[in-house]
Each structure stands twice: as C-alpha cells, then as structure tokens.
Coordinates of N, CA, C and O in Angstrom, one line a residue:
M20 N -25.2 4.6 -48.1 CA -24.9 3.9 -46.9 C -23.8 4.6 -46.1 O -22.7 4.9 -46.7
T21 N -24.0 4.9 -44.8 CA -23.0 5.5 -44.0 C -22.3 4.4 -43.1 O -23.0 3.7 -42.4
V22 N -21.0 4.4 -43.1 CA -20.3 3.5 -42.3 C -19.8 4.3 -41.1 O -19.1 5.3 -41.2
E23 N -20.2 3.8 -39.9 CA -19.8 4.5 -38.7 C -18.5 3.9 -38.2 O -18.3 2.7 -38.0
V24 N -17.5 4.7 -38.0 CA -16.2 4.3 -37.4 C -16.1 4.6 -36.0 O -16.4 5.7 -35.5
N25 N -15.7 3.6 -35.2 CA -15.6 3.9 -33.7 C -14.4 4.7 -33.5 O -13.3 4.3 -33.8
Q26 N -14.6 5.9 -33.0 CA -13.5 6.8 -32.6 C -13.0 6.5 -31.2 O -13.9 6.2 -30.3
P27 N -11.7 6.4 -31.0 CA -11.3 6.2 -29.6 C -11.7 7.3 -28.7 O -11.8 8.5 -29.1
G28 N -11.9 7.0 -27.5 CA -12.3 8.0 -26.5 C -11.1 8.9 -26.2 O -9.9 8.6 -26.6
P29 N -11.3 9.9 -25.4 CA -10.2 10.8 -25.1 C -9.2 10.1 -24.1 O -9.5 9.3 -23.3
I30 N -7.9 10.6 -24.3 CA -6.9 10.1 -23.3 C -7.2 10.8 -22.0 O -7.6 12.0 -22.0
R31 N -7.0 10.1 -20.9 CA -7.3 10.7 -19.6 C -6.4 10.0 -18.5 O -5.9 8.9 -18.8
I32 N -6.2 10.7 -17.4 CA -5.4 10.1 -16.3 C -6.4 9.9 -15.1 O -7.1 10.8 -14.8
L33 N -6.4 8.7 -14.6 CA -7.2 8.4 -13.4 C -6.3 8.1 -12.3 O -5.4 7.3 -12.4
V34 N -6.5 8.8 -11.2 CA -5.6 8.7 -10.0 C -6.2 8.2 -8.8 O -7.2 8.7 -8.3
D35 N -5.7 7.1 -8.3 CA -6.0 6.6 -7.0 C -5.3 7.5 -5.9 O -4.2 7.3 -5.6
A36 N -6.1 8.5 -5.5 CA -5.4 9.6 -4.9 C -5.2 9.6 -3.4 O -4.4 10.4 -2.9
D37 N -5.8 8.8 -2.6 CA -5.8 8.9 -1.2 C -4.3 8.9 -0.7 O -4.0 9.6 0.3
A38 N -3.5 8.0 -1.2 CA -2.1 8.0 -0.7 C -1.1 8.3 -1.8 O 0.1 7.8 -1.8
C39 N -1.5 9.0 -2.8 CA -0.6 9.3 -4.0 C 0.4 10.4 -3.7 O -0.1 11.6 -3.5
P40 N 1.7 10.1 -3.7 CA 2.6 11.2 -3.4 C 3.0 12.0 -4.7 O 3.9 12.9 -4.5
V41 N 2.5 11.8 -5.8 CA 2.9 12.5 -7.0 C 1.8 13.2 -7.7 O 1.8 13.5 -8.9
K42 N 0.8 13.7 -7.0 CA -0.3 14.4 -7.5 C 0.2 15.7 -8.3 O -0.3 16.0 -9.4
D43 N 1.1 16.5 -7.6 CA 1.6 17.7 -8.3 C 2.3 17.4 -9.6 O 2.1 18.1 -10.6
E44 N 3.0 16.3 -9.6 CA 3.7 15.9 -10.9 C 2.7 15.5 -12.0 O 2.8 15.8 -13.1
I45 N 1.6 14.8 -11.5 CA 0.6 14.5 -12.5 C -0.1 15.7 -13.1 O -0.2 15.8 -14.3
Y46 N -0.4 16.7 -12.3 CA -1.0 17.9 -12.8 C -0.1 18.6 -13.8 O -0.5 19.0 -14.9
K47 N 1.2 18.7 -13.5 CA 2.1 19.4 -14.4 C 2.2 18.7 -15.8 O 2.2 19.4 -16.8
V48 N 2.4 17.4 -15.8 CA 2.4 16.6 -17.0 C 1.1 16.7 -17.8 O 1.1 16.9 -19.0
A49 N 0.0 16.6 -17.1 CA -1.3 16.7 -17.7 C -1.5 18.0 -18.3 O -2.0 18.1 -19.5
W50 N -1.1 19.1 -17.7 CA -1.3 20.4 -18.3 C -0.5 20.6 -19.5 O -0.9 21.1 -20.5
R51 N 0.7 20.1 -19.5 CA 1.6 20.2 -20.6 C 1.1 19.4 -21.8 O 1.1 19.9 -23.0
H52 N 0.4 18.3 -21.6 CA -0.1 17.5 -22.7 C -1.6 17.8 -22.9 O -2.2 17.2 -23.8
E53 N -2.2 18.7 -22.1 CA -3.6 19.0 -22.2 C -4.5 17.7 -22.1 O -5.4 17.5 -22.9
V54 N -4.2 17.0 -21.1 CA -4.9 15.7 -20.8 C -5.7 15.9 -19.5 O -5.1 16.3 -18.5
P55 N -7.0 15.5 -19.5 CA -7.8 15.6 -18.3 C -7.3 14.6 -17.2 O -6.9 13.5 -17.5
V56 N -7.5 15.0 -16.0 CA -7.1 14.2 -14.8 C -8.3 14.1 -13.9 O -9.0 15.1 -13.6
T57 N -8.6 12.8 -13.5 CA -9.7 12.6 -12.5 C -9.0 12.1 -11.2 O -8.4 11.0 -11.2
I58 N -9.2 12.8 -10.1 CA -8.6 12.5 -8.8 C -9.7 11.8 -8.1 O -10.8 12.4 -7.8
V59 N -9.5 10.5 -7.8 CA -10.5 9.7 -7.1 C -10.1 9.4 -5.7 O -9.0 8.9 -5.5
S60 N -10.9 9.7 -4.7 CA -10.6 9.5 -3.3 C -11.8 9.2 -2.5 O -12.9 9.4 -2.9
N61 N -11.6 8.8 -1.2 CA -12.6 8.6 -0.3 C -12.9 9.8 0.6 O -13.8 9.8 1.4
S62 N -12.1 10.8 0.4 CA -12.2 12.0 1.2 C -11.9 13.3 0.4 O -11.2 13.2 -0.6
H63 N -12.4 14.4 0.9 CA -12.1 15.7 0.2 C -10.7 16.1 0.5 O -10.2 16.0 1.7
F64 N -10.0 16.6 -0.5 CA -8.7 17.4 -0.2 C -8.6 18.4 -1.3 O -9.2 18.3 -2.4
R65 N -7.7 19.3 -1.2 CA -7.5 20.4 -2.1 C -6.9 19.9 -3.4 O -6.0 19.0 -3.4
I66 N -7.5 20.4 -4.5 CA -6.9 20.1 -5.8 C -6.8 21.5 -6.5 O -7.5 22.4 -6.2
P67 N -6.0 21.6 -7.5 CA -5.9 22.9 -8.2 C -7.2 23.2 -8.9 O -7.9 22.3 -9.4
V68 N -7.6 24.5 -9.0 CA -8.7 24.9 -9.8 C -8.2 25.0 -11.2 O -7.5 25.9 -11.5
H69 N -8.6 24.1 -12.0 CA -8.2 24.0 -13.4 C -9.2 23.2 -14.2 O -9.7 22.2 -13.7
P70 N -9.5 23.6 -15.4 CA -10.5 22.9 -16.2 C -10.2 21.5 -16.5 O -11.1 20.6 -16.8
L71 N -8.9 21.1 -16.5 CA -8.5 19.7 -16.8 C -8.5 18.8 -15.5 O -8.4 17.6 -15.6
I72 N -8.8 19.4 -14.3 CA -8.7 18.6 -13.1 C -10.1 18.4 -12.5 O -10.8 19.4 -12.3
T73 N -10.5 17.2 -12.3 CA -11.8 16.8 -11.7 C -11.6 16.0 -10.5 O -10.7 15.1 -10.5
R74 N -12.4 16.2 -9.5 CA -12.3 15.4 -8.3 C -13.6 14.6 -8.2 O -14.7 15.1 -8.4
V75 N -13.4 13.3 -7.9 CA -14.5 12.4 -7.6 C -14.3 11.9 -6.2 O -13.3 11.2 -5.9
V76 N -15.2 12.2 -5.3 CA -15.2 11.6 -3.9 C -16.2 10.5 -3.8 O -17.4 10.8 -4.0
V77 N -15.8 9.3 -3.6 CA -16.6 8.2 -3.5 C -17.0 7.9 -2.1 O -16.4 8.5 -1.2
S78 N -17.9 7.0 -1.8 CA -18.2 6.6 -0.4 C -17.0 6.0 0.2 O -16.0 5.6 -0.4
D79 N -17.1 5.9 1.5 CA -16.0 5.2 2.2 C -16.1 3.7 2.3 O -15.5 3.1 3.0
G80 N -17.0 3.2 1.4 CA -17.1 1.8 1.3 C -15.9 1.1 0.8 O -15.0 1.7 0.2
F81 N -15.7 -0.2 1.2 CA -14.5 -1.0 0.9 C -14.4 -1.0 -0.6 O -15.3 -1.3 -1.4
D82 N -13.2 -0.6 -1.1 CA -12.8 -0.6 -2.5 C -13.7 0.3 -3.4 O -13.7 0.2 -4.6
A83 N -14.4 1.3 -2.8 CA -15.3 2.2 -3.6 C -14.4 3.0 -4.7 O -14.8 3.1 -5.8
A84 N -13.3 3.5 -4.3 CA -12.4 4.3 -5.2 C -11.9 3.3 -6.3 O -11.9 3.7 -7.5
D85 N -11.4 2.2 -5.8 CA -10.9 1.2 -6.8 C -12.0 0.8 -7.8 O -11.7 0.7 -9.0
D86 N -13.2 0.6 -7.4 CA -14.3 0.2 -8.3 C -14.5 1.3 -9.3 O -14.7 1.0 -10.5
W87 N -14.5 2.5 -8.8 CA -14.8 3.6 -9.7 C -13.7 3.7 -10.8 O -14.0 3.9 -12.0
I88 N -12.5 3.6 -10.4 CA -11.3 3.7 -11.3 C -11.4 2.5 -12.3 O -11.2 2.7 -13.5
A89 N -11.6 1.3 -11.8 CA -11.6 0.1 -12.6 C -12.7 0.2 -13.7 O -12.4 -0.2 -14.8
E90 N -13.8 0.7 -13.3 CA -14.9 0.9 -14.3 C -14.6 1.9 -15.4 O -15.0 1.7 -16.5
G91 N -13.7 2.9 -15.1 CA -13.4 3.9 -16.1 C -12.1 3.5 -16.9 O -11.8 4.2 -17.8
A92 N -11.4 2.5 -16.5 CA -10.1 2.1 -17.1 C -10.4 1.4 -18.5 O -11.2 0.6 -18.6
D93 N -9.6 1.9 -19.5 CA -9.7 1.3 -20.8 C -8.4 1.6 -21.5 O -7.4 2.2 -20.9
A94 N -8.3 1.3 -22.8 CA -7.0 1.5 -23.5 C -6.6 3.0 -23.6 O -5.5 3.2 -24.0
R95 N -7.5 3.9 -23.4 CA -7.1 5.3 -23.5 C -6.9 6.0 -22.1 O -6.7 7.2 -22.0
A96 N -6.8 5.2 -21.1 CA -6.6 5.7 -19.7 C -5.2 5.3 -19.2 O -4.7 4.3 -19.5
V97 N -4.6 6.3 -18.5 CA -3.4 6.0 -17.7 C -3.9 6.1 -16.3 O -4.5 7.0 -15.8
V98 N -3.7 5.0 -15.6 CA -4.1 4.8 -14.2 C -2.8 4.9 -13.3 O -1.9 4.2 -13.6
V99 N -2.9 5.8 -12.3 CA -1.8 5.9 -11.3 C -2.3 5.3 -10.0 O -3.2 5.8 -9.4
T100 N -1.6 4.2 -9.5 CA -2.0 3.6 -8.3 C -0.8 2.8 -7.7 O 0.0 2.3 -8.5
A101 N -0.8 2.6 -6.4 CA 0.1 1.8 -5.7 C -0.6 0.5 -5.4 O 0.1 -0.5 -4.9
D102 N -1.9 0.4 -5.6 CA -2.7 -0.8 -5.2 C -2.5 -1.9 -6.3 O -3.0 -1.7 -7.4
I103 N -1.9 -3.0 -5.9 CA -1.6 -4.0 -6.9 C -2.9 -4.7 -7.5 O -3.0 -5.0 -8.6
L104 N -3.9 -4.9 -6.6 CA -5.1 -5.5 -7.1 C -5.9 -4.6 -8.0 O -6.4 -5.0 -9.0
L105 N -5.9 -3.3 -7.7 CA -6.5 -2.3 -8.6 C -5.7 -2.3 -9.9 O -6.3 -2.3 -11.0
A106 N -4.4 -2.3 -9.9 CA -3.5 -2.3 -11.1 C -3.9 -3.5 -11.9 O -4.0 -3.4 -13.1
D107 N -4.1 -4.7 -11.3 CA -4.4 -5.9 -12.0 C -5.7 -5.7 -12.8 O -5.8 -6.1 -14.0
R108 N -6.7 -5.2 -12.1 CA -8.0 -5.0 -12.8 C -7.9 -4.0 -14.0 O -8.5 -4.2 -15.0
C109 N -7.1 -2.9 -13.8 CA -6.9 -1.9 -14.8 C -6.1 -2.4 -16.0 O -6.4 -2.1 -17.2
V110 N -5.1 -3.2 -15.7 CA -4.3 -3.8 -16.8 C -5.2 -4.7 -17.6 O -5.1 -4.7 -18.9
K111 N -6.0 -5.5 -17.0 CA -6.9 -6.4 -17.7 C -7.9 -5.7 -18.5 O -8.4 -6.2 -19.5
A112 N -8.2 -4.4 -18.1 CA -9.2 -3.6 -18.9 C -8.4 -2.9 -20.1 O -9.1 -2.2 -20.8
G113 N -7.1 -3.0 -20.2 CA -6.4 -2.5 -21.3 C -5.7 -1.1 -21.0 O -5.1 -0.5 -21.8
A114 N -5.8 -0.7 -19.7 CA -5.2 0.6 -19.4 C -3.7 0.6 -19.2 O -3.2 -0.5 -19.0
T115 N -3.1 1.7 -19.4 CA -1.7 1.9 -19.0 C -1.7 2.2 -17.5 O -2.3 3.1 -17.1
V116 N -0.9 1.4 -16.7 CA -0.9 1.5 -15.3 C 0.5 1.8 -14.8 O 1.4 1.0 -15.1
L117 N 0.6 2.8 -14.0 CA 1.9 3.2 -13.4 C 1.8 3.3 -11.9 O 0.8 3.8 -11.3
S118 N 2.8 2.9 -11.2 CA 2.9 3.1 -9.8 C 3.4 4.5 -9.6 O 3.9 5.2 -10.5
S119 N 3.4 5.0 -8.4 CA 3.9 6.4 -8.1 C 5.4 6.5 -8.2 O 5.9 7.6 -8.2
T120 N 6.1 5.4 -8.3 CA 7.5 5.4 -8.5 C 7.9 5.3 -10.0 O 9.1 5.3 -10.3
G121 N 6.9 5.3 -10.8 CA 7.1 5.2 -12.3 C 7.2 3.8 -12.8 O 7.3 3.6 -14.0
K122 N 7.1 2.8 -11.9 CA 7.1 1.4 -12.4 C 5.8 1.1 -13.1 O 4.8 1.2 -12.5
P123 N 5.9 0.6 -14.3 CA 4.7 0.2 -15.0 C 4.2 -1.2 -14.6 O 5.0 -2.1 -14.3
F124 N 2.9 -1.3 -14.5 CA 2.3 -2.6 -14.3 C 1.8 -3.0 -15.7 O 1.1 -2.3 -16.3
T125 N 2.3 -4.2 -16.1 CA 1.9 -4.7 -17.4 C 1.3 -6.1 -17.4 O 1.4 -6.7 -16.3
A126 N 0.8 -6.5 -18.5 CA 0.3 -7.9 -18.5 C 1.3 -8.9 -18.2 O 1.1 -9.9 -17.6
N127 N 2.6 -8.6 -18.5 CA 3.7 -9.5 -18.2 C 4.2 -9.5 -16.7 O 4.7 -10.4 -16.2
S128 N 4.0 -8.3 -16.1 CA 4.5 -8.2 -14.7 C 3.4 -8.3 -13.6 O 3.8 -8.5 -12.5
I129 N 2.2 -8.1 -14.0 CA 1.2 -8.0 -12.9 C 1.0 -9.3 -12.1 O 0.7 -9.3 -10.9
G130 N 1.1 -10.4 -12.8 CA 0.9 -11.7 -12.1 C 1.9 -11.9 -11.0 O 1.6 -12.3 -9.9
A131 N 3.2 -11.6 -11.3 CA 4.2 -11.7 -10.3 C 4.0 -10.7 -9.1 O 4.2 -11.0 -7.9
A132 N 3.5 -9.5 -9.4 CA 3.2 -8.5 -8.4 C 2.1 -9.0 -7.5 O 2.2 -8.8 -6.3
V133 N 1.0 -9.6 -8.1 CA -0.1 -10.1 -7.3 C 0.4 -11.2 -6.4 O 0.0 -11.3 -5.2
A134 N 1.2 -12.1 -6.9 CA 1.7 -13.3 -6.2 C 2.6 -12.8 -5.0 O 2.5 -13.3 -3.9
T135 N 3.5 -11.9 -5.3 CA 4.3 -11.3 -4.2 C 3.5 -10.7 -3.1 O 3.8 -10.8 -1.9
R136 N 2.5 -9.9 -3.5 CA 1.6 -9.3 -2.6 C 0.9 -10.4 -1.7 O 0.9 -10.2 -0.4
A137 N 0.5 -11.4 -2.2 CA -0.2 -12.5 -1.5 C 0.8 -13.2 -0.5 O 0.5 -13.4 0.7
I138 N 2.0 -13.4 -1.0 CA 3.0 -14.0 -0.1 C 3.3 -13.1 1.1 O 3.4 -13.5 2.2
M139 N 3.5 -11.8 0.8 CA 3.8 -10.8 1.9 C 2.6 -10.8 2.9 O 2.8 -10.7 4.1
A140 N 1.4 -10.8 2.4 CA 0.2 -10.8 3.3 C 0.2 -12.0 4.2 O -0.1 -11.9 5.4
D141 N 0.6 -13.2 3.6 CA 0.6 -14.4 4.4 C 1.7 -14.3 5.5 O 1.5 -14.8 6.6
L142 N 2.8 -13.8 5.1 CA 3.9 -13.6 6.1 C 3.5 -12.7 7.2 O 3.7 -13.0 8.4
R143 N 2.9 -11.6 6.9 CA 2.4 -10.7 7.9 C 1.3 -11.3 8.8 O 1.3 -11.2 10.0
A144 N 0.4 -12.1 8.2 CA -0.6 -12.7 8.9 C -0.1 -13.8 9.9 O -0.6 -14.0 10.9
G145 N 1.1 -14.4 9.5 CA 1.7 -15.4 10.3 C 2.6 -14.8 11.5 O 3.2 -15.5 12.2
G146 N 2.6 -13.5 11.5 CA 3.3 -12.8 12.6 C 4.7 -12.4 12.2 O 5.5 -11.8 13.1
D147 N 5.1 -12.7 11.0 CA 6.5 -12.3 10.6 C 6.6 -10.8 10.5 O 5.7 -10.1 10.0
V148 N 7.7 -10.2 11.0 CA 7.9 -8.8 10.8 C 8.8 -8.6 9.6 O 9.9 -9.1 9.5
I149 N 8.2 -7.9 8.6 CA 8.9 -7.7 7.3 C 8.8 -6.2 7.1 O 8.0 -5.5 7.5
G150 N 9.8 -5.8 6.4 CA 9.9 -4.3 6.0 C 8.9 -3.9 5.0 O 8.4 -4.8 4.2
G151 N 8.6 -2.7 4.9 CA 7.7 -2.2 3.9 C 8.5 -1.7 2.7 O 9.7 -2.0 2.6
P152 N 7.9 -0.9 1.9 CA 8.6 -0.4 0.7 C 9.7 0.6 1.1 O 9.6 1.2 2.2
A153 N 10.6 0.8 0.3 CA 11.7 1.8 0.5 C 11.0 3.2 0.6 O 10.0 3.5 -0.1
P154 N 11.6 4.2 1.3 CA 11.0 5.5 1.3 C 11.0 6.1 -0.1 O 11.9 5.9 -0.9
F155 N 10.0 6.9 -0.3 CA 9.8 7.6 -1.6 C 11.0 8.6 -1.8 O 11.3 9.4 -0.9
S156 N 11.6 8.6 -3.0 CA 12.8 9.4 -3.2 C 12.7 10.3 -4.4 O 11.7 10.2 -5.2
K157 N 13.6 11.2 -4.5 CA 13.7 12.1 -5.7 C 13.8 11.3 -7.0 O 13.3 11.7 -8.0
V158 N 14.6 10.2 -6.9 CA 14.7 9.4 -8.1 C 13.4 8.8 -8.5 O 13.0 8.7 -9.7
D159 N 12.6 8.4 -7.5 CA 11.2 7.8 -7.8 C 10.4 8.9 -8.5 O 9.7 8.6 -9.4
R160 N 10.4 10.1 -7.9 CA 9.6 11.2 -8.5 C 10.0 11.5 -9.9 O 9.2 11.6 -10.8
S161 N 11.3 11.5 -10.2 CA 11.9 11.7 -11.5 C 11.4 10.6 -12.5 O 11.0 10.9 -13.6
R162 N 11.6 9.4 -12.0 CA 11.2 8.2 -12.8 C 9.7 8.3 -13.2 O 9.3 7.9 -14.3
F163 N 8.9 8.7 -12.2 CA 7.5 8.8 -12.4 C 7.2 9.8 -13.5 O 6.4 9.6 -14.4
L164 N 7.8 11.0 -13.4 CA 7.5 12.1 -14.4 C 7.9 11.6 -15.8 O 7.1 11.8 -16.7
S165 N 9.0 10.9 -15.9 CA 9.4 10.4 -17.2 C 8.4 9.3 -17.7 O 8.1 9.3 -18.9
A166 N 8.0 8.4 -16.9 CA 7.1 7.3 -17.3 C 5.7 7.9 -17.7 O 5.2 7.4 -18.7
L167 N 5.2 8.8 -16.9 CA 3.9 9.4 -17.3 C 4.0 10.2 -18.6 O 3.1 10.0 -19.4
D168 N 5.0 10.9 -18.8 CA 5.2 11.7 -20.0 C 5.3 10.7 -21.2 O 4.6 10.9 -22.2
A169 N 6.1 9.6 -21.1 CA 6.2 8.6 -22.1 C 4.9 7.9 -22.4 O 4.5 7.7 -23.6
A170 N 4.1 7.6 -21.4 CA 2.8 6.9 -21.6 C 1.9 7.8 -22.3 O 1.2 7.4 -23.2
L171 N 1.8 9.1 -22.0 CA 0.9 10.0 -22.7 C 1.4 10.2 -24.2 O 0.5 10.2 -25.1
V172 N 2.7 10.3 -24.4 CA 3.2 10.5 -25.8 C 2.8 9.2 -26.6 O 2.3 9.3 -27.7
R173 N 2.9 8.0 -26.0 CA 2.6 6.8 -26.7 C 1.1 6.7 -27.0 O 0.7 6.3 -28.1
L174 N 0.3 7.1 -26.1 CA -1.2 7.1 -26.3 C -1.6 8.1 -27.4 O -2.5 7.8 -28.1
K175 N -0.9 9.2 -27.4 CA -1.3 10.2 -28.4 C -0.9 9.8 -29.9 O -1.6 10.2 -30.8
R176 N 0.0 8.9 -30.0 CA 0.4 8.4 -31.3 C -0.6 7.3 -31.8 O -0.6 7.1 -33.0
V177 N -1.3 6.7 -30.9 CA -2.2 5.7 -31.4 C -3.5 6.3 -32.1 O -4.0 7.2 -31.7

C-alpha cells in the first residue's frame, strides 16, 4: 500500500502590479531567493526578461486582477498589494500579504483595515475632504525589502 503525502506547492510572489511602486525591489529579492514572481495587471508594461518573472494581463473588467490574484493565493504565496479588500481575501486564503510599504496584513489586523477603509469611503462620499496616504519614502522601500525577505525566509522554513 502506498501512502500519498500532500507536498506543499512552490513558494511564489503574486503582485497587484498596476500601482505597485516596489516592483524592482520584488524582482531583486525574488532572484536572490529563486522564487517565481507573477505580475498581474490590467495593462501591459515592461518587466524584466527573466525565467522567474511572469506577466499576466487580465481584462479591464472590474476587479479582474484582484480575482486572479485571490484565486491563486494560498499558504505558499506572498501577495503584494495596497488594495485592502484584496488583502482581506488573500489573508482569508492563508497567504502572506504585504503592502508596498512593508506593512503586513494579518488575520489580526485586516478587520481594522477594512473598517477604516469603509469609514474613509463614507467620509469622502459625504463630501469631506480628507488627506490620502503619506508620500512613498525611502524608509517605506527599505521596510518593504526587509518584510519581503523575512516572509520568504519564513515560508522556506515551513
């Protein structure tokens, strides 16, 4: 009798790429760890020619890129997104989820992030003028590099 053991799938990085400011950093960390990256967007843009980098261009339908990423998210995926609702879907699927500033979205933090997003949307809909996020900085870039590296190291140990 042969017992089949479920082997975990490969570690991979899924990127919500249309407005992602850290694509170059993702490539560098992925190459160092030899982890494949899938860049998902609604439009074509240049990516490095490298066997670990794949581009997926989805339709311009509402949430098409989010749907593609959420369907591929699991415990062996690192998802990079600034979209809180996509982050929520991916966290629920068991993925490691990072914002482009390196802030992790976790099961403990995603509820508050979704609630804050809803409150801000209500304020904007009511005509309130509210500020957006702080400008992206070198500290954010550095924090992201560190968080992505740590996430991949952690997944490799599992």
